[in-house]
């Protein structure tokens, strides 16, 4: 320990043992009694917090960007929290002082508290949380620089100490009076002291230059000045154009509008009539201009929901449960409008990028330029600029995916999670394995604003917490329902096709006869359809094509998964919860039929099949393969909306929020692919997905219909989807969850263990499981291999930990558990996992 401390003395003081979960000291914003500050050092490989002394003359707030001495360098740092007492036991005079504040108020006040909560709850070092929250490059290796102030540029400096003198001369010799601090350190010994003096005297200023990648983009702008001299008629014209456009234009635009040249503009500059300056332009993703749009007059249910939402004060939670096509989005829009007028901002989270173009267009049509999109598919520059646009504090609407929950809007008035049940709000990897809904709850609490969770098929977690809200009034929760579609349009009838009967009748095609007829008729009727294919890599299950029997684990209530191992290895069926395994049978254990089938045919195969059977049907494939390039979602959806195809063939992506009024037919090729996943959430997810995909039909004038193919028509999920019956589905499902103590009744933590070495990972998993067995109040399932045992040459095992949701159990010390892993084995702690396979 003492050796460790010695190293740390030279760097500030390392607090690695108290990172993240340490609640001591609280988050004080009053600076008067605080003399110490924890900072995050901007230095590659440093993920710990360090403590520094606050100089008397500096006022520092969390979120300020600082410059601190670190080892022999001066580096950038982010102020995290102020402390009245150093929370580590070392001589006070060993703690070094913050040198300066480089940039103030970079983050909104509660921002760091939110990040700390995420770090603590998900057992993740704070630095990892910051990596998720901040745009890439913001905390990269930013460069500290020194430049002369105008006072420093003046020739006669006061009497300086020799180092200060040297630095000043160095800077004065450089044309722009600006050098990186690193360079100055190379040139002048003990530059630190000299710099302090120059800073104190106001001869130089220090600043942090953002890393190259994300430098602001500059463009020339022309500004009109007041003094009109003696101008030629041509010059007068240009001045007039500028005046009419508000006195300022980008140079490129002005040149274009006036069909003139830069030399003409130069002449105007020389006459003192205009100035041309480099200006920063913000690279925000450009939305194509959309026609203005007025608020719709609301239905009764919508206006009741809106009235409740507008009456909310402070931190409250709303579940907006509206069937597909009931007009939830219109409620969001009208809830946001008055907030913008009050100078507040709103954050709207959506599950996937696939659905943002349409939704974004609806928001842009209503709120114009106040809407920005923020998601990980933006370029680094765009993310960086959108970030700074948010930090301006101007009222705005941010629409984004999961990570946008960390959007640094200073004046947040409302958070909305649309399709709140969607599993893409959960991050599986890398850490922190956060759920945007949980983070949104914390954020709404910290910002003291309402949170709206919207869905046609609420997650059972939300459903249960809102339906029992009377016993749990803090924070206030509201259940709002939109039970009907707009204009009382009916929900589409759902026809269930028993594929076993199709086989008996001699139809071996993947399309049933009713679906074939419906596809055939699309073109004649000039209507459009959506064909949904469930495809998930290797998560195949095995079932009998003759009797529908699904091979299940005798110890757990889940289906067995086909195990994908090396070529030539025996075919195995395995349970991913308890590791029960058996060989793959030749014949169906139930009826003896040899037609055992792996499910999971992808969109590509289905598209080929469509082309073969329906050569005239024009189709567009809409899945992660065809939407990889930027803007592809929008292009494909626009083509489809323009009637350039009859059928949209795709995966999960098309279940989410698409509002295409001309779609009348929805086909589901094999509902079974969703039903028998080896996961306790399979039923819930299947119900949600199938209900959502069915909800794409009949949203416009023409009535819709849904054709759903399955080998198990009697499955409770299929029956509930057919009747559009959320209530009875959730009641039955919750009973099963309660019996087995699964969420939302119990909580889960999944340990994912992986290594290149198959033996070592298995042994480590065993050792960890044994050590966890000490905890009497934890139920340990496994260790078991992950369903795809090997990914990118890594072998993966997992351990599932189950414990009661209400009582905080005696949880292990995760650092101790981590220490059980040899260097070659990595461990991820997934808190509240969604994907267990
Ligand atoms: P949801 O999000 O609940 O699936 P949407 O908000 O997409 O439903 O609404 C479905 C359709 O009904 C959209 O085309 C929308 O423009 C339209 N709509 C919503 N509210 C109204 C209203 N009050 N009057 C007329 N049309 C509406
Ligand atoms: Zn069978
Ligand atoms: Zn099992």
PDB file of C-alpha atoms in Angstrom, residues 282-392:
ATOM      1  CA  UNK A 282     -22.965  23.376 -36.409  1.00  0.00           C
ATOM      2  CA  UNK A 283     -23.077  20.005 -38.098  1.00  0.00           C
ATOM      3  CA  UNK A 284     -26.464  18.807 -37.044  1.00  0.00           C
ATOM      4  CA  UNK A 285     -28.107  16.110 -39.015  1.00  0.00           C
ATOM      5  CA  UNK A 286     -30.149  17.960 -41.599  1.00  0.00           C
ATOM      6  CA  UNK A 287     -33.762  16.991 -41.799  1.00  0.00           C
ATOM      7  CA  UNK A 288     -35.292  17.489 -45.176  1.00  0.00           C
ATOM      8  CA  UNK A 289     -37.645  20.422 -44.951  1.00  0.00           C
ATOM      9  CA  UNK A 290     -41.092  19.287 -44.002  1.00  0.00           C
ATOM     10  CA  UNK A 291     -44.241  21.247 -44.500  1.00  0.00           C
ATOM     11  CA  UNK A 292     -45.546  23.033 -41.414  1.00  0.00           C
ATOM     12  CA  UNK A 293     -48.122  21.128 -39.460  1.00  0.00           C
ATOM     13  CA  UNK A 294     -50.857  22.245 -37.105  1.00  0.00           C
ATOM     14  CA  UNK A 295     -51.933  20.585 -33.895  1.00  0.00           C
ATOM     15  CA  UNK A 296     -54.783  18.179 -34.613  1.00  0.00           C
ATOM     16  CA  UNK A 297     -58.007  18.531 -32.722  1.00  0.00           C
ATOM     17  CA  UNK A 298     -57.849  15.720 -30.230  1.00  0.00           C
ATOM     18  CA  UNK A 299     -60.191  12.847 -29.593  1.00  0.00           C
ATOM     19  CA  UNK A 300     -61.799  12.691 -26.168  1.00  0.00           C
ATOM     20  CA  UNK A 301     -59.341  10.094 -24.883  1.00  0.00           C
ATOM     21  CA  UNK A 302     -56.404  12.066 -26.248  1.00  0.00           C
ATOM     22  CA  UNK A 303     -57.532  15.330 -24.677  1.00  0.00           C
ATOM     23  CA  UNK A 304     -58.133  13.683 -21.326  1.00  0.00           C
ATOM     24  CA  UNK A 305     -54.635  12.231 -21.425  1.00  0.00           C
ATOM     25  CA  UNK A 306     -53.182  15.584 -22.436  1.00  0.00           C
ATOM     26  CA  UNK A 307     -55.045  17.419 -19.672  1.00  0.00           C
ATOM     27  CA  UNK A 308     -53.571  15.093 -17.062  1.00  0.00           C
ATOM     28  CA  UNK A 309     -50.075  15.421 -18.493  1.00  0.00           C
ATOM     29  CA  UNK A 310     -50.302  19.211 -18.528  1.00  0.00           C
ATOM     30  CA  UNK A 311     -51.410  19.291 -14.916  1.00  0.00           C
ATOM     31  CA  UNK A 312     -48.299  17.449 -13.739  1.00  0.00           C
ATOM     32  CA  UNK A 313     -45.836  19.190 -11.475  1.00  0.00           C
ATOM     33  CA  UNK A 314     -42.317  17.999 -10.784  1.00  0.00           C
ATOM     34  CA  UNK A 315     -41.255  14.373 -10.827  1.00  0.00           C
ATOM     35  CA  UNK A 316     -44.184  12.194 -11.844  1.00  0.00           C
ATOM     36  CA  UNK A 317     -44.503   9.115 -14.011  1.00  0.00           C
ATOM     37  CA  UNK A 318     -47.144   8.439 -16.612  1.00  0.00           C
ATOM     38  CA  UNK A 319     -47.890   5.215 -18.424  1.00  0.00           C
ATOM     39  CA  UNK A 320     -49.630   6.116 -21.670  1.00  0.00           C
ATOM     40  CA  UNK A 321     -51.149   2.827 -22.751  1.00  0.00           C
ATOM     41  CA  UNK A 322     -52.664   3.315 -26.196  1.00  0.00           C
ATOM     42  CA  UNK A 323     -53.459   0.665 -28.776  1.00  0.00           C
ATOM     43  CA  UNK A 324     -51.548   0.838 -32.060  1.00  0.00           C
ATOM     44  CA  UNK A 325     -52.739   3.838 -34.077  1.00  0.00           C
ATOM     45  CA  UNK A 326     -54.476   5.501 -31.127  1.00  0.00           C
ATOM     46  CA  UNK A 327     -52.568   8.754 -31.542  1.00  0.00           C
ATOM     47  CA  UNK A 328     -49.943   8.655 -28.811  1.00  0.00           C
ATOM     48  CA  UNK A 329     -47.523  10.678 -30.894  1.00  0.00           C
ATOM     49  CA  UNK A 330     -50.060  13.498 -31.228  1.00  0.00           C
ATOM     50  CA  UNK A 331     -50.344  13.578 -27.438  1.00  0.00           C
ATOM     51  CA  UNK A 332     -46.561  13.835 -27.118  1.00  0.00           C
ATOM     52  CA  UNK A 333     -46.469  16.683 -29.620  1.00  0.00           C
ATOM     53  CA  UNK A 334     -49.133  18.692 -27.835  1.00  0.00           C
ATOM     54  CA  UNK A 335     -47.551  18.024 -24.445  1.00  0.00           C
ATOM     55  CA  UNK A 336     -44.243  19.403 -25.684  1.00  0.00           C
ATOM     56  CA  UNK A 337     -45.526  22.560 -27.438  1.00  0.00           C
ATOM     57  CA  UNK A 338     -46.254  24.643 -24.301  1.00  0.00           C
ATOM     58  CA  UNK A 339     -42.970  23.560 -22.699  1.00  0.00           C
ATOM     59  CA  UNK A 340     -40.972  25.040 -25.546  1.00  0.00           C
ATOM     60  CA  UNK A 341     -42.826  28.292 -25.038  1.00  0.00           C
ATOM     61  CA  UNK A 342     -41.869  28.251 -21.385  1.00  0.00           C
ATOM     62  CA  UNK A 343     -38.230  27.979 -22.456  1.00  0.00           C
ATOM     63  CA  UNK A 344     -37.903  24.313 -21.557  1.00  0.00           C
ATOM     64  CA  UNK A 345     -36.659  21.358 -23.565  1.00  0.00           C
ATOM     65  CA  UNK A 346     -37.947  17.843 -24.105  1.00  0.00           C
ATOM     66  CA  UNK A 347     -36.204  14.544 -24.619  1.00  0.00           C
ATOM     67  CA  UNK A 348     -37.910  11.858 -26.701  1.00  0.00           C
ATOM     68  CA  UNK A 349     -36.383   8.382 -26.727  1.00  0.00           C
ATOM     69  CA  UNK A 350     -37.278   5.837 -29.378  1.00  0.00           C
ATOM     70  CA  UNK A 351     -36.087   2.248 -29.703  1.00  0.00           C
ATOM     71  CA  UNK A 352     -34.428   2.187 -33.061  1.00  0.00           C
ATOM     72  CA  UNK A 353     -33.111   4.383 -35.793  1.00  0.00           C
ATOM     73  CA  UNK A 354     -35.362   2.585 -38.267  1.00  0.00           C
ATOM     74  CA  UNK A 355     -38.276   4.449 -36.898  1.00  0.00           C
ATOM     75  CA  UNK A 356     -36.719   7.833 -36.296  1.00  0.00           C
ATOM     76  CA  UNK A 357     -37.002   9.266 -39.825  1.00  0.00           C
ATOM     77  CA  UNK A 358     -40.788   9.080 -39.775  1.00  0.00           C
ATOM     78  CA  UNK A 359     -41.129  10.225 -36.214  1.00  0.00           C
ATOM     79  CA  UNK A 360     -38.552  12.950 -36.648  1.00  0.00           C
ATOM     80  CA  UNK A 361     -40.428  14.247 -39.661  1.00  0.00           C
ATOM     81  CA  UNK A 362     -43.600  14.508 -37.605  1.00  0.00           C
ATOM     82  CA  UNK A 363     -41.770  16.431 -34.901  1.00  0.00           C
ATOM     83  CA  UNK A 364     -39.969  18.662 -37.398  1.00  0.00           C
ATOM     84  CA  UNK A 365     -43.229  19.407 -39.170  1.00  0.00           C
ATOM     85  CA  UNK A 366     -44.557  20.681 -35.854  1.00  0.00           C
ATOM     86  CA  UNK A 367     -41.529  22.328 -34.268  1.00  0.00           C
ATOM     87  CA  UNK A 368     -39.234  23.059 -37.220  1.00  0.00           C
ATOM     88  CA  UNK A 369     -35.607  23.711 -36.397  1.00  0.00           C
ATOM     89  CA  UNK A 370     -36.095  23.160 -32.683  1.00  0.00           C
ATOM     90  CA  UNK A 371     -35.856  19.409 -33.325  1.00  0.00           C
ATOM     91  CA  UNK A 372     -32.525  17.561 -33.448  1.00  0.00           C
ATOM     92  CA  UNK A 373     -31.719  13.918 -33.698  1.00  0.00           C
ATOM     93  CA  UNK A 374     -29.087  12.311 -31.533  1.00  0.00           C
ATOM     94  CA  UNK A 375     -27.975   8.724 -31.872  1.00  0.00           C
ATOM     95  CA  UNK A 376     -24.850   6.686 -32.321  1.00  0.00           C
ATOM     96  CA  UNK A 377     -25.151   6.505 -36.115  1.00  0.00           C
ATOM     97  CA  UNK A 378     -24.316  10.204 -36.358  1.00  0.00           C
ATOM     98  CA  UNK A 379     -20.771  11.085 -37.267  1.00  0.00           C
ATOM     99  CA  UNK A 380     -18.544  12.090 -34.365  1.00  0.00           C
ATOM    100  CA  UNK A 381     -18.640  15.674 -35.574  1.00  0.00           C
ATOM    101  CA  UNK A 382     -22.422  15.710 -35.694  1.00  0.00           C
ATOM    102  CA  UNK A 383     -22.694  14.242 -32.215  1.00  0.00           C
ATOM    103  CA  UNK A 384     -20.239  16.761 -30.876  1.00  0.00           C
ATOM    104  CA  UNK A 385     -22.066  19.688 -32.429  1.00  0.00           C
ATOM    105  CA  UNK A 386     -25.502  18.496 -31.373  1.00  0.00           C
ATOM    106  CA  UNK A 387     -24.101  18.247 -27.886  1.00  0.00           C
ATOM    107  CA  UNK A 388     -22.947  21.798 -27.851  1.00  0.00           C
ATOM    108  CA  UNK A 389     -26.227  22.886 -29.368  1.00  0.00           C
ATOM    109  CA  UNK A 390     -27.953  21.281 -26.373  1.00  0.00           C
ATOM    110  CA  UNK A 391     -25.619  22.977 -23.925  1.00  0.00           C
ATOM    111  CA  UNK A 392     -26.730  26.387 -25.195  1.00  0.00           C
TER     112      UNK A 392
END
